[in-house]
XYZ file of C-alpha atoms in Angstrom:
740
model
C 82.184 -215.619 116.562
C 83.777 -214.970 113.190
C 85.127 -211.499 112.646
C 83.080 -210.952 109.501
C 79.869 -211.691 111.354
C 80.687 -209.532 114.338
C 81.575 -206.621 112.092
C 78.351 -206.907 110.110
C 76.350 -207.223 113.304
C 78.064 -204.193 114.777
C 77.197 -202.135 111.729
C 73.604 -203.345 111.743
C 73.248 -202.590 115.438
C 74.226 -198.981 114.876
C 71.848 -198.322 111.975
C 68.080 -198.239 112.029
C 67.715 -199.987 108.713
C 69.717 -201.312 105.815
C 71.280 -199.345 102.985
C 72.548 -199.353 99.358
C 74.187 -200.641 96.106
C 75.446 -203.778 94.163
C 77.887 -205.369 91.793
C 78.201 -205.206 88.077
C 80.332 -203.584 85.497
C 82.284 -201.729 88.167
C 85.854 -202.948 87.759
C 86.731 -205.249 90.660
C 90.363 -204.981 91.778
C 92.208 -208.185 92.557
C 91.849 -207.713 96.293
C 88.071 -207.779 95.966
C 87.596 -210.350 93.191
C 85.085 -213.002 94.138
C 86.712 -216.391 94.266
C 83.384 -218.140 94.336
C 81.973 -216.168 91.410
C 82.935 -215.766 87.788
C 84.024 -212.266 86.833
C 82.791 -211.425 83.387
C 85.342 -209.310 81.595
C 83.227 -208.261 78.664
C 84.637 -205.874 76.110
C 82.163 -203.202 77.130
C 83.792 -202.988 80.561
C 87.470 -203.522 79.896
C 89.421 -200.596 81.304
C 91.035 -198.620 78.544
C 90.981 -194.962 77.668
C 88.509 -193.846 75.031
C 87.963 -190.531 73.317
C 86.969 -187.547 75.427
C 83.890 -186.946 73.317
C 82.026 -190.220 73.188
C 80.291 -190.774 69.867
C 76.963 -192.606 69.560
C 77.267 -196.391 69.373
C 75.255 -198.623 67.064
C 74.844 -201.582 69.389
C 73.242 -201.332 72.800
C 74.202 -204.150 75.129
C 74.824 -204.308 78.859
C 77.205 -206.564 80.787
C 77.343 -207.777 84.342
C 80.630 -207.856 86.262
C 79.477 -210.618 88.594
C 77.577 -213.598 87.242
C 76.805 -215.944 90.156
C 73.788 -217.324 88.318
C 75.775 -218.191 85.164
C 73.707 -215.778 83.063
C 74.642 -214.449 79.678
C 77.190 -211.646 79.670
C 74.855 -209.367 77.756
C 71.233 -208.340 77.806
C 69.137 -207.645 74.728
C 68.432 -204.045 73.897
C 64.691 -204.560 74.146
C 64.984 -205.552 77.801
C 67.230 -202.590 78.540
C 64.782 -200.225 76.908
C 61.950 -201.846 78.836
C 63.931 -201.435 82.056
C 64.701 -197.789 81.300
C 61.072 -197.073 80.454
C 60.062 -198.797 83.684
C 62.210 -196.284 85.556
C 60.659 -193.433 83.614
C 57.093 -194.489 84.193
C 57.540 -195.343 87.863
C 58.614 -191.709 88.223
C 55.801 -190.405 86.023
C 53.166 -192.445 87.853
C 54.391 -191.504 91.331
C 54.460 -187.801 90.516
C 51.054 -188.047 88.853
C 49.513 -189.819 91.844
C 50.960 -187.240 94.236
C 50.134 -184.417 91.811
C 53.465 -183.026 92.919
C 57.079 -183.526 91.984
C 59.642 -183.299 89.206
C 59.177 -185.938 86.488
C 61.462 -184.340 83.900
C 64.839 -185.317 85.371
C 63.983 -189.006 85.942
C 62.655 -189.255 82.388
C 65.874 -187.789 80.981
C 68.336 -189.444 83.353
C 66.834 -192.939 83.340
C 69.500 -194.327 80.945
C 72.449 -193.182 83.067
C 70.617 -194.293 86.213
C 70.047 -197.719 84.712
C 73.674 -198.150 83.689
C 74.884 -197.092 87.128
C 72.591 -199.214 89.290
C 72.211 -202.210 86.995
C 75.674 -202.492 85.509
C 78.279 -200.455 87.338
C 77.768 -199.986 91.044
C 78.612 -202.494 93.766
C 76.098 -202.679 96.599
C 74.044 -205.065 98.687
C 70.317 -204.220 98.594
C 69.645 -206.170 101.779
C 72.375 -204.366 103.705
C 72.484 -200.794 102.436
C 75.176 -199.993 105.028
C 77.755 -202.509 103.825
C 81.001 -200.607 104.216
C 82.709 -201.166 100.851
C 79.674 -200.291 98.741
C 79.851 -197.680 96.045
C 78.154 -194.444 97.048
C 75.607 -192.611 94.913
C 74.485 -189.022 95.429
C 71.615 -187.411 93.557
C 72.714 -183.812 93.923
C 69.788 -182.695 91.770
C 67.565 -183.990 94.547
C 64.311 -182.691 93.105
C 64.531 -185.621 90.668
C 64.417 -188.095 93.550
C 61.905 -190.391 91.882
C 64.805 -191.506 89.698
C 66.618 -192.813 92.772
C 63.488 -194.275 94.355
C 62.681 -196.178 91.161
C 66.242 -197.519 90.994
C 66.245 -198.573 94.661
C 62.898 -200.299 94.131
C 64.091 -202.258 91.106
C 67.393 -203.147 92.785
C 65.561 -204.831 95.666
C 65.923 -202.381 98.550
C 63.332 -203.070 101.228
C 63.087 -199.344 101.914
C 61.290 -198.589 98.636
C 58.399 -200.935 97.972
C 55.653 -200.427 95.403
C 53.520 -199.024 98.194
C 56.276 -196.546 99.012
C 56.316 -195.402 95.391
C 52.581 -194.902 95.541
C 53.032 -192.796 98.693
C 55.525 -190.427 97.101
C 55.601 -187.086 98.942
C 52.980 -188.195 101.467
C 52.956 -187.966 105.272
C 55.517 -190.298 106.904
C 56.453 -191.685 103.504
C 59.826 -193.291 102.867
C 59.795 -191.497 99.527
C 59.864 -187.809 100.510
C 60.076 -184.946 98.040
C 63.881 -184.855 98.182
C 66.221 -187.721 99.125
C 66.627 -188.051 102.896
C 69.174 -190.474 104.299
C 67.382 -190.708 107.648
C 64.115 -191.735 105.982
C 65.209 -194.035 103.160
C 67.988 -196.610 103.560
C 69.831 -196.624 100.260
C 70.015 -192.835 100.201
C 73.504 -191.809 101.307
C 73.016 -188.108 102.018
C 70.160 -185.640 102.222
C 70.090 -183.429 99.145
C 67.692 -180.560 98.884
C 69.366 -177.191 98.281
C 71.124 -177.518 94.950
C 74.873 -177.970 95.120
C 74.861 -179.555 98.561
C 74.885 -183.077 97.118
C 77.972 -182.727 94.955
C 79.780 -181.142 97.910
C 78.706 -184.096 100.059
C 79.998 -186.415 97.337
C 83.396 -184.723 97.557
C 83.383 -185.558 101.279
C 82.453 -189.176 100.587
C 85.227 -189.499 98.017
C 87.715 -187.826 100.361
C 86.810 -190.338 103.060
C 87.426 -193.263 100.711
C 90.767 -191.927 99.559
C 91.852 -191.241 103.139
C 90.905 -194.701 104.401
C 92.460 -196.445 101.417
C 95.739 -194.629 102.013
C 95.714 -195.443 105.723
C 94.615 -199.045 105.684
C 95.224 -200.731 102.331
C 98.206 -203.063 102.176
C 99.916 -204.748 99.221
C 97.544 -207.503 98.157
C 94.946 -206.397 100.712
C 93.002 -203.462 99.308
C 90.292 -203.556 101.931
C 89.008 -200.068 101.039
C 88.040 -199.712 97.384
C 84.848 -198.044 96.242
C 83.653 -195.216 94.044
C 81.460 -192.195 94.628
C 79.017 -191.351 91.851
C 76.844 -188.251 91.633
C 74.284 -186.776 89.281
C 74.310 -182.983 89.170
C 72.074 -180.657 87.222
C 72.306 -177.188 85.775
C 71.069 -175.757 89.061
C 73.851 -177.498 90.989
C 76.357 -176.053 88.534
C 75.075 -172.538 89.147
C 75.248 -172.698 92.945
C 78.487 -171.382 94.417
C 78.941 -174.227 96.881
C 79.500 -176.669 94.007
C 82.282 -174.475 92.623
C 83.983 -174.388 96.030
C 83.706 -178.137 96.521
C 84.689 -179.134 93.001
C 87.730 -176.865 93.206
C 88.870 -178.826 96.242
C 88.069 -182.167 94.600
C 90.349 -181.277 91.724
C 93.076 -180.033 94.045
C 92.907 -183.222 96.093
C 92.905 -185.477 93.021
C 89.847 -187.491 94.050
C 90.115 -190.038 91.264
C 87.238 -192.189 92.482
C 84.718 -189.358 92.251
C 82.682 -189.526 89.044
C 79.987 -186.897 88.523
C 77.366 -187.044 85.777
C 76.219 -183.616 84.639
C 72.621 -183.800 83.408
C 73.095 -181.267 80.635
C 69.480 -180.574 79.658
C 69.566 -176.749 79.513
C 66.292 -176.334 81.404
C 65.641 -174.863 84.845
C 62.446 -173.716 86.519
C 62.367 -170.344 84.751
C 62.998 -171.812 81.301
C 66.026 -172.350 79.115
C 69.274 -171.836 81.005
C 70.467 -169.454 78.292
C 68.681 -166.668 80.160
C 71.256 -166.807 82.958
C 73.811 -169.593 82.409
C 75.984 -169.571 79.289
C 79.452 -170.393 80.583
C 81.523 -173.262 79.229
C 81.144 -175.814 82.020
C 83.623 -178.193 80.388
C 86.426 -175.642 80.418
C 85.594 -174.568 83.952
C 85.930 -178.115 85.244
C 89.110 -178.678 83.277
C 90.477 -175.548 84.963
C 89.420 -176.978 88.316
C 91.566 -180.037 87.656
C 88.854 -182.471 86.536
C 88.887 -184.892 83.639
C 85.921 -184.027 81.396
C 84.002 -186.281 78.993
C 80.993 -185.396 76.879
C 78.291 -187.961 76.133
C 76.313 -186.362 73.323
C 73.401 -188.791 73.368
C 72.219 -189.314 76.909
C 68.720 -190.337 75.836
C 69.513 -193.662 74.157
C 73.309 -193.812 74.019
C 73.846 -196.597 76.522
C 77.190 -197.577 75.044
C 78.313 -193.952 75.126
C 77.555 -193.832 78.838
C 79.378 -197.112 79.422
C 82.413 -195.958 77.484
C 82.502 -192.710 79.459
C 82.468 -194.586 82.758
C 85.196 -196.876 81.458
C 87.324 -193.869 80.588
C 86.584 -192.157 83.899
C 87.810 -195.181 85.833
C 91.009 -195.239 83.838
C 91.783 -191.718 85.069
C 92.915 -192.286 88.635
C 94.602 -189.005 89.523
C 91.668 -186.612 89.141
C 87.890 -186.625 89.452
C 85.815 -186.930 86.306
C 82.852 -184.924 85.081
C 80.779 -186.768 82.490
C 78.584 -184.232 80.746
C 75.564 -186.172 79.530
C 73.355 -184.213 77.164
C 69.777 -185.297 77.794
C 66.266 -184.198 77.009
C 64.355 -183.266 80.133
C 61.022 -185.090 80.103
C 62.243 -187.455 77.369
C 59.298 -189.217 75.728
C 56.694 -186.595 76.500
C 55.470 -185.420 73.074
C 54.285 -181.986 74.193
C 56.332 -181.124 77.274
C 59.786 -182.602 76.693
C 62.600 -180.055 76.599
C 60.509 -177.443 78.414
C 60.340 -175.979 81.895
C 56.751 -177.250 82.248
C 58.038 -180.798 82.810
C 60.625 -179.654 85.355
C 58.569 -179.169 88.489
C 55.021 -180.421 88.047
C 53.079 -183.519 87.068
C 52.546 -184.147 83.378
C 48.780 -184.325 83.686
C 46.541 -187.235 82.712
C 46.356 -186.388 79.014
C 50.110 -185.947 78.638
C 50.786 -189.136 80.591
C 48.652 -191.066 78.115
C 50.361 -189.330 75.201
C 53.739 -190.268 76.661
C 52.647 -193.880 77.132
C 51.630 -193.993 73.505
C 54.796 -192.261 72.344
C 57.096 -194.667 74.205
C 54.965 -197.752 73.540
C 54.061 -198.325 77.180
C 50.500 -199.720 77.334
C 50.675 -200.637 81.027
C 48.799 -199.598 84.129
C 50.512 -197.252 86.609
C 53.481 -198.667 88.575
C 53.808 -201.665 86.274
C 57.028 -203.692 86.425
C 57.117 -206.618 84.012
C 58.252 -210.050 85.133
C 61.281 -210.065 82.849
C 62.444 -206.724 84.270
C 61.901 -208.005 87.815
C 63.864 -211.147 87.025
C 66.666 -209.153 85.435
C 67.063 -206.867 88.460
C 66.535 -209.642 91.039
C 70.115 -210.852 90.608
C 71.367 -207.883 92.606
C 70.228 -209.471 95.856
C 72.397 -212.624 95.624
C 75.240 -210.750 93.946
C 75.225 -208.073 96.632
C 75.195 -210.654 99.402
C 78.119 -212.431 97.750
C 80.079 -209.195 97.449
C 79.602 -208.446 101.125
C 80.426 -212.004 102.181
C 83.605 -211.931 100.136
C 84.586 -208.584 101.638
C 83.873 -209.864 105.156
C 86.145 -212.824 104.528
C 88.840 -210.493 103.252
C 88.458 -208.306 106.313
C 88.793 -211.342 108.578
C 92.052 -212.207 106.834
C 93.158 -208.582 107.033
C 92.446 -208.557 110.772
C 94.604 -211.637 111.288
C 97.524 -209.987 109.518
C 97.092 -206.381 110.656
C 95.432 -206.441 114.040
C 96.026 -202.826 115.053
C 95.019 -201.359 111.702
C 91.916 -203.557 111.622
C 90.877 -202.346 115.068
C 91.146 -198.734 113.948
C 89.251 -199.364 110.733
C 86.568 -201.307 112.566
C 86.088 -198.370 114.922
C 85.532 -196.091 111.940
C 83.184 -198.553 110.222
C 81.027 -199.295 113.262
C 81.236 -196.064 115.230
C 82.300 -197.910 118.371
C 84.771 -195.568 120.033
C 87.830 -197.026 121.787
C 87.323 -197.790 125.463
C 88.315 -194.945 127.771
C 88.888 -192.451 124.950
C 87.460 -189.595 127.016
C 90.271 -189.983 129.550
C 92.607 -188.456 126.971
C 90.907 -185.060 127.304
C 93.012 -182.563 129.242
C 92.029 -181.539 132.770
C 92.246 -178.119 134.369
C 92.141 -176.606 137.836
C 91.708 -173.087 139.127
C 95.505 -172.982 139.327
C 95.844 -173.542 135.575
C 96.745 -170.378 133.680
C 94.066 -168.263 132.062
C 93.751 -168.883 128.353
C 91.462 -168.306 125.396
C 89.064 -171.178 124.861
C 90.267 -171.378 121.242
C 93.704 -172.354 122.622
C 92.173 -174.787 125.090
C 90.202 -176.206 122.165
C 93.427 -176.971 120.324
C 94.641 -178.956 123.320
C 91.427 -180.975 123.225
C 91.602 -181.510 119.456
C 95.123 -182.854 119.642
C 94.282 -185.078 122.585
C 91.301 -186.601 120.773
C 93.234 -187.147 117.538
C 95.530 -189.514 119.422
C 92.715 -191.795 120.567
C 89.870 -191.457 118.021
C 90.753 -193.164 114.706
C 88.096 -191.297 112.736
C 88.946 -187.830 114.042
C 90.095 -185.405 111.334
C 89.369 -181.913 110.126
C 90.591 -178.437 109.424
C 89.846 -174.802 108.897
C 88.821 -172.367 106.172
C 92.294 -170.827 105.876
C 92.305 -169.888 109.570
C 94.003 -172.833 111.260
C 96.603 -170.611 112.910
C 93.854 -168.353 114.277
C 91.201 -170.969 115.013
C 93.970 -173.063 116.600
C 92.794 -176.244 114.877
C 95.992 -177.809 113.579
C 96.614 -181.428 114.567
C 100.303 -181.246 115.394
C 101.070 -184.949 115.057
C 99.704 -185.178 111.505
C 100.514 -183.627 108.170
C 98.170 -182.192 105.555
C 95.705 -184.244 103.543
C 96.836 -183.544 99.993
C 96.672 -185.302 96.646
C 99.820 -187.292 97.371
C 99.444 -187.552 101.172
C 95.801 -188.580 101.661
C 96.576 -190.577 104.808
C 97.108 -187.341 106.770
C 94.350 -185.749 108.849
C 94.694 -181.963 108.568
C 92.224 -180.792 105.946
C 93.114 -177.486 104.314
C 89.846 -176.088 102.945
C 91.070 -172.673 101.867
C 88.614 -169.773 102.056
C 85.593 -171.967 101.305
C 83.331 -172.025 104.361
C 80.217 -173.313 102.621
C 81.890 -176.236 100.889
C 83.898 -176.982 104.026
C 80.721 -177.656 105.982
C 79.116 -179.708 103.213
C 82.266 -181.770 102.638
C 82.449 -182.545 106.349
C 78.807 -183.633 106.209
C 79.777 -186.099 103.491
C 82.675 -187.416 105.577
C 80.370 -187.915 108.552
C 77.888 -189.822 106.386
C 80.571 -192.087 104.950
C 81.017 -194.140 108.116
C 79.624 -193.863 111.666
C 83.079 -193.604 113.254
C 84.205 -190.573 111.315
C 84.229 -187.471 113.529
C 85.023 -184.553 111.239
C 85.500 -181.031 112.521
C 85.784 -177.763 110.646
C 86.556 -174.260 111.768
C 86.244 -170.577 110.978
C 85.259 -167.395 112.812
C 81.801 -167.654 114.375
C 80.450 -164.782 112.278
C 81.277 -166.687 109.082
C 78.702 -169.325 109.880
C 76.607 -166.963 107.752
C 78.547 -168.384 104.792
C 77.953 -171.989 105.832
C 74.532 -171.848 107.453
C 72.993 -174.042 104.741
C 75.547 -176.794 105.329
C 75.110 -176.577 109.114
C 71.354 -176.821 108.670
C 71.800 -179.840 106.394
C 74.070 -181.430 109.007
C 71.305 -180.994 111.569
C 68.587 -182.252 109.248
C 70.526 -185.254 107.971
C 71.963 -186.186 111.382
C 75.615 -185.646 110.504
C 77.654 -185.365 113.698
C 80.101 -182.729 112.485
C 81.880 -180.593 115.075
C 81.852 -176.943 114.001
C 84.680 -175.148 115.806
C 83.822 -171.450 115.804
C 86.292 -169.023 117.351
C 86.134 -165.242 117.859
C 82.727 -165.757 119.384
C 81.711 -162.273 120.524
C 82.575 -158.569 120.773
C 85.666 -159.791 122.602
C 87.537 -159.886 119.304
C 87.621 -156.102 119.541
C 89.088 -153.937 116.844
C 87.974 -156.062 113.875
C 84.603 -154.422 114.343
C 80.954 -155.268 113.709
C 81.561 -157.138 110.436
C 83.362 -159.787 112.469
C 81.410 -159.630 115.731
C 78.669 -162.303 115.911
C 75.822 -160.698 117.845
C 72.813 -162.695 116.630
C 74.453 -166.016 115.854
C 74.048 -167.781 119.185
C 70.311 -167.114 119.114
C 69.985 -168.220 115.512
C 71.596 -171.612 116.091
C 69.663 -172.161 119.290
C 66.596 -171.808 117.094
C 67.815 -174.512 114.695
C 66.555 -178.042 115.461
C 69.021 -180.852 116.241
C 72.029 -178.603 116.821
C 74.033 -178.417 120.028
C 75.120 -174.813 120.541
C 77.920 -174.934 123.126
C 79.653 -171.887 124.581
C 82.213 -173.058 127.148
C 83.620 -170.698 129.769
C 87.004 -172.274 130.529
C 89.199 -175.315 129.957
C 87.043 -177.757 131.883
C 83.925 -176.735 130.002
C 85.799 -176.856 126.692
C 86.852 -180.444 127.422
C 83.277 -181.242 128.403
C 81.989 -179.714 125.167
C 84.300 -181.925 123.120
C 83.233 -185.007 125.040
C 79.581 -184.269 124.330
C 80.256 -183.422 120.679
C 82.246 -186.601 120.054
C 79.489 -188.753 121.526
C 76.650 -187.102 119.608
C 77.111 -188.812 116.260
C 73.701 -187.837 114.896
C 73.707 -184.254 116.137
C 76.144 -181.594 114.941
C 77.744 -179.436 117.616
C 78.857 -175.819 117.352
C 81.530 -174.689 119.810
C 81.685 -170.906 120.213
C 85.177 -170.130 121.509
C 86.813 -166.966 122.775
C 89.746 -165.043 121.394
C 90.510 -163.381 124.742
C 91.980 -165.144 127.747
C 89.576 -166.479 130.384
C 90.344 -167.784 133.883
C 89.770 -171.362 134.966
C 86.668 -170.996 137.114
C 85.833 -172.749 140.356
C 82.858 -175.077 140.118
C 82.880 -175.861 136.411
C 82.775 -179.539 135.471
C 82.571 -181.914 132.534
C 79.532 -183.538 134.121
C 77.853 -180.153 134.333
C 78.444 -179.510 130.656
C 76.749 -182.814 129.861
C 73.608 -181.422 131.499
C 73.831 -178.158 129.613
C 73.061 -175.882 132.549
C 74.320 -176.389 136.098
C 75.218 -174.606 139.317
C 78.849 -173.546 139.671
C 78.449 -171.704 142.992
C 75.646 -171.171 145.501
C 75.484 -169.887 149.072
C 71.733 -170.341 149.433
C 69.863 -172.955 151.440
C 66.888 -175.198 150.672
C 67.029 -174.357 146.981
C 65.906 -170.770 147.673
C 68.515 -168.268 146.511
C 67.675 -164.578 146.571
C 68.805 -164.237 143.003
C 70.062 -166.504 140.196
C 72.785 -165.238 137.872
C 73.247 -167.001 134.549
C 76.051 -166.703 132.025
C 77.795 -168.443 129.150
C 81.336 -168.405 127.814
C 83.368 -165.328 128.664
C 80.453 -163.803 130.575
C 80.266 -166.616 133.130
C 83.297 -165.039 134.789
C 81.398 -161.737 135.009
C 78.423 -163.480 136.630
C 80.731 -165.151 139.153
C 82.377 -161.825 140.077
C 78.996 -160.148 140.419
C 77.906 -162.938 142.763
C 80.936 -162.302 144.967
C 79.958 -158.635 145.260
C 76.362 -159.454 146.096
C 77.338 -162.030 148.683
C 79.415 -159.396 150.460
C 76.129 -157.580 150.972
C 74.505 -160.650 152.480
C 72.714 -161.945 149.396
C 72.156 -165.647 148.753
C 73.282 -165.966 145.139
C 73.333 -168.911 142.755
C 75.504 -168.812 139.629
C 74.475 -171.051 136.754
C 76.512 -171.889 133.688
C 74.299 -172.275 130.620
C 76.879 -173.774 128.287
C 74.169 -175.463 126.181
C 70.468 -174.635 126.215
C 69.664 -177.748 124.199
C 71.260 -180.119 126.696
C 69.587 -178.367 129.604
C 66.169 -178.472 127.968
C 66.561 -182.226 127.500
C 66.989 -182.821 131.251
C 64.134 -184.087 133.466
C 61.862 -181.449 134.973
C 63.113 -182.379 138.428
C 66.687 -181.505 137.466
C 65.674 -178.244 135.828
C 63.734 -177.306 138.972
C 66.811 -178.029 141.084
C 68.811 -175.534 139.014
C 66.112 -172.946 138.354
C 63.498 -173.240 141.127
C 60.226 -171.901 139.766
C 59.482 -169.800 142.850
C 62.694 -167.805 142.437
C 61.835 -165.091 139.928
C 64.830 -162.825 140.545
C 67.008 -163.936 137.664
C 69.657 -162.175 135.578
C 71.385 -163.471 132.452
C 74.478 -162.000 130.845
C 75.813 -162.877 127.403
C 77.723 -160.838 124.808
C 75.098 -161.367 122.166
C 71.423 -160.945 121.419
C 69.067 -161.274 124.381
C 66.619 -163.081 122.095
C 65.474 -166.312 123.733
C 66.697 -165.637 127.266
C 63.150 -164.840 128.384
C 62.360 -168.520 128.840
C 65.065 -168.724 131.517
C 64.966 -165.330 133.200
C 61.175 -165.182 133.101
C 58.963 -162.127 132.771
C 60.268 -160.718 136.041
C 63.954 -161.219 135.289
C 66.479 -159.267 133.254
C 68.630 -160.241 130.287
C 71.849 -158.312 129.758
C 73.156 -158.522 126.222
C 73.657 -156.709 122.932
C 70.696 -156.098 120.642
C 72.526 -154.030 118.051
C 75.623 -154.554 115.914
C 78.997 -154.235 117.579
C 81.767 -151.685 117.142
C 85.466 -151.407 116.436
C 87.480 -150.757 119.593
C 89.585 -152.629 122.139
C 87.629 -155.471 123.721
C 87.622 -154.000 127.223
C 86.251 -150.704 125.962
C 83.477 -152.410 123.972
C 82.388 -154.509 126.952
C 82.192 -151.383 129.085
C 80.311 -149.314 126.519
C 77.749 -152.069 125.909
C 77.231 -152.678 129.622
C 78.492 -156.241 129.642
C 80.029 -155.748 133.083
C 80.003 -156.933 136.655
C 78.502 -153.618 137.730
C 75.562 -154.023 135.333
C 74.805 -157.490 136.717
C 74.964 -156.277 140.339
C 72.655 -153.375 139.554
C 70.161 -155.625 137.756
C 70.174 -158.146 140.608
C 69.545 -155.451 143.203
C 66.652 -154.051 141.197
C 64.990 -157.460 141.217
C 65.549 -158.412 144.834
């Protein structure tokens, strides 16, 4: 079978539906020019630098970069205006029917949305997951009807007219904020403001990294842009500042963000809280900044800004587009009342009259349909041409093609797990953070999409990949990501990397307690099914003298409460290797590894296979599945449980020791397996963990005991803290005796 077909089939097999974007005025480099199509090099899309402040243009004409149907290179202004008003009213009508939503942003941003999806971006509507597509992120996700209207017009099967009519309804493919797992064509899930632009930084980083690794002279197999629309709210959120600082530092030249500068947020005019000079801030962050003064009707201004942005290749670009929120609404435009609620029947009719739109709800005229319909054949041609180029690339660069294909499809190399280190009870005691570094470096050798870094703690988290250098502006092929002290953006950027291609396995690291600074990005990873590995060291009171500010007491419980997260707390080297195996395989579930600072022994009975089941027996001297008592532990406390069992056995007790490295994995096992580990008729159960006892009741039962810490920690040597808080062998023995 031809390589291009097998690659496309592999991608399709690993995605539940198809996903995103088309051709048009986006400049096509020589390596991706379509030999079978004519490339229209109209003056409105020639690449040359224009002024930073783009003045209004008198003529309004659009061009198409790919013209497989031999159409005219330009479209009359009346059709463009009709297309833009179609976008506006699809949003208005959907919000009105749902009586819920945010019509103001789509009404104001329709012109820039039209230019992007109809003229600039390269995508294939019938295969939204085509690898070399341009990516689009609506960071101001409350305005999602803008994106749904654009996907509908562009021909995506995921957003039909019926889907528009079901906006914000149960099991709809048009939910209230863009969700990648619900709507093919949506790249990332944006809800909390600022997350989307941080995700876009991750997407752009991924493109730059892959291009540096795999492109060859005359064979630029990786070449696409990342576009984002951000609002005033995104600009105010701290995560966007963190992420955009990194984007400027890294010189992500193919990241182009449109700032919807409408000066309105939910509480009113942004002057009440937001008066900074955004342009100067982004210039200070290392971005190229352009101002489009007329975002309402200045189509040529928008085109010229994109043209200029593409000419700047060494830094990301912010295009500030001044718009009127709710444009066209005679009574609510430029007010907070159009931000987050339906216009109302009377205002909808007034807006129809004002914009000359005498059509029924959800109307799309035949000429607009015909105009947008070209994206289907053009997108298919773009993908076919790229597949042919990849087939040629594979013939010339077999090894590189195999690595890239693994990243594109998510198919991991055969036998990759054999690279993980193995340990025995004779192996020296070590902190699991150090054992983690051994696993990270082993995986980096065999997993092409494995990369990551730390929030300025690599030497303490032990996360440096020793065989690679640092990903920097001029060395983007390297795999160590230096995030600086930016935990929140770090998580969101890694989410974007994970969403770029199925075979990317990004990891990021900090101290476990600092997940408080990145909880939103971890939650978004879980919600959007981004398989990021969160490497969290200094996992308990064992870090000692740093004190309660750095001792994560409640964090294990909090992440166990979060859906679609694997919370893993390994006890030794074998369990650490097992945790990495599980995390690497779970591409739609993020994993958090809580790792110790203090040295731990290599325990008898631990196993990779046991970790895969979440909870398992590491030692047992009982018969017929009837121990006198069951002792349970995680991480550094599993050793304490094992020592307590030895003491109890000396007194003739039948004791079972269970490692609960992951509650989530254990809960997913069949009832028969769970009964074999925790027989229901054995009620004498004791758990021990250096953290909150919250949640342990479901395992120890009402007649068992949970030993833990239900207050903040303290500053003292680790051994002293463990003793003072009763996290000891003696406490476990006493509890077990009281139960049996």
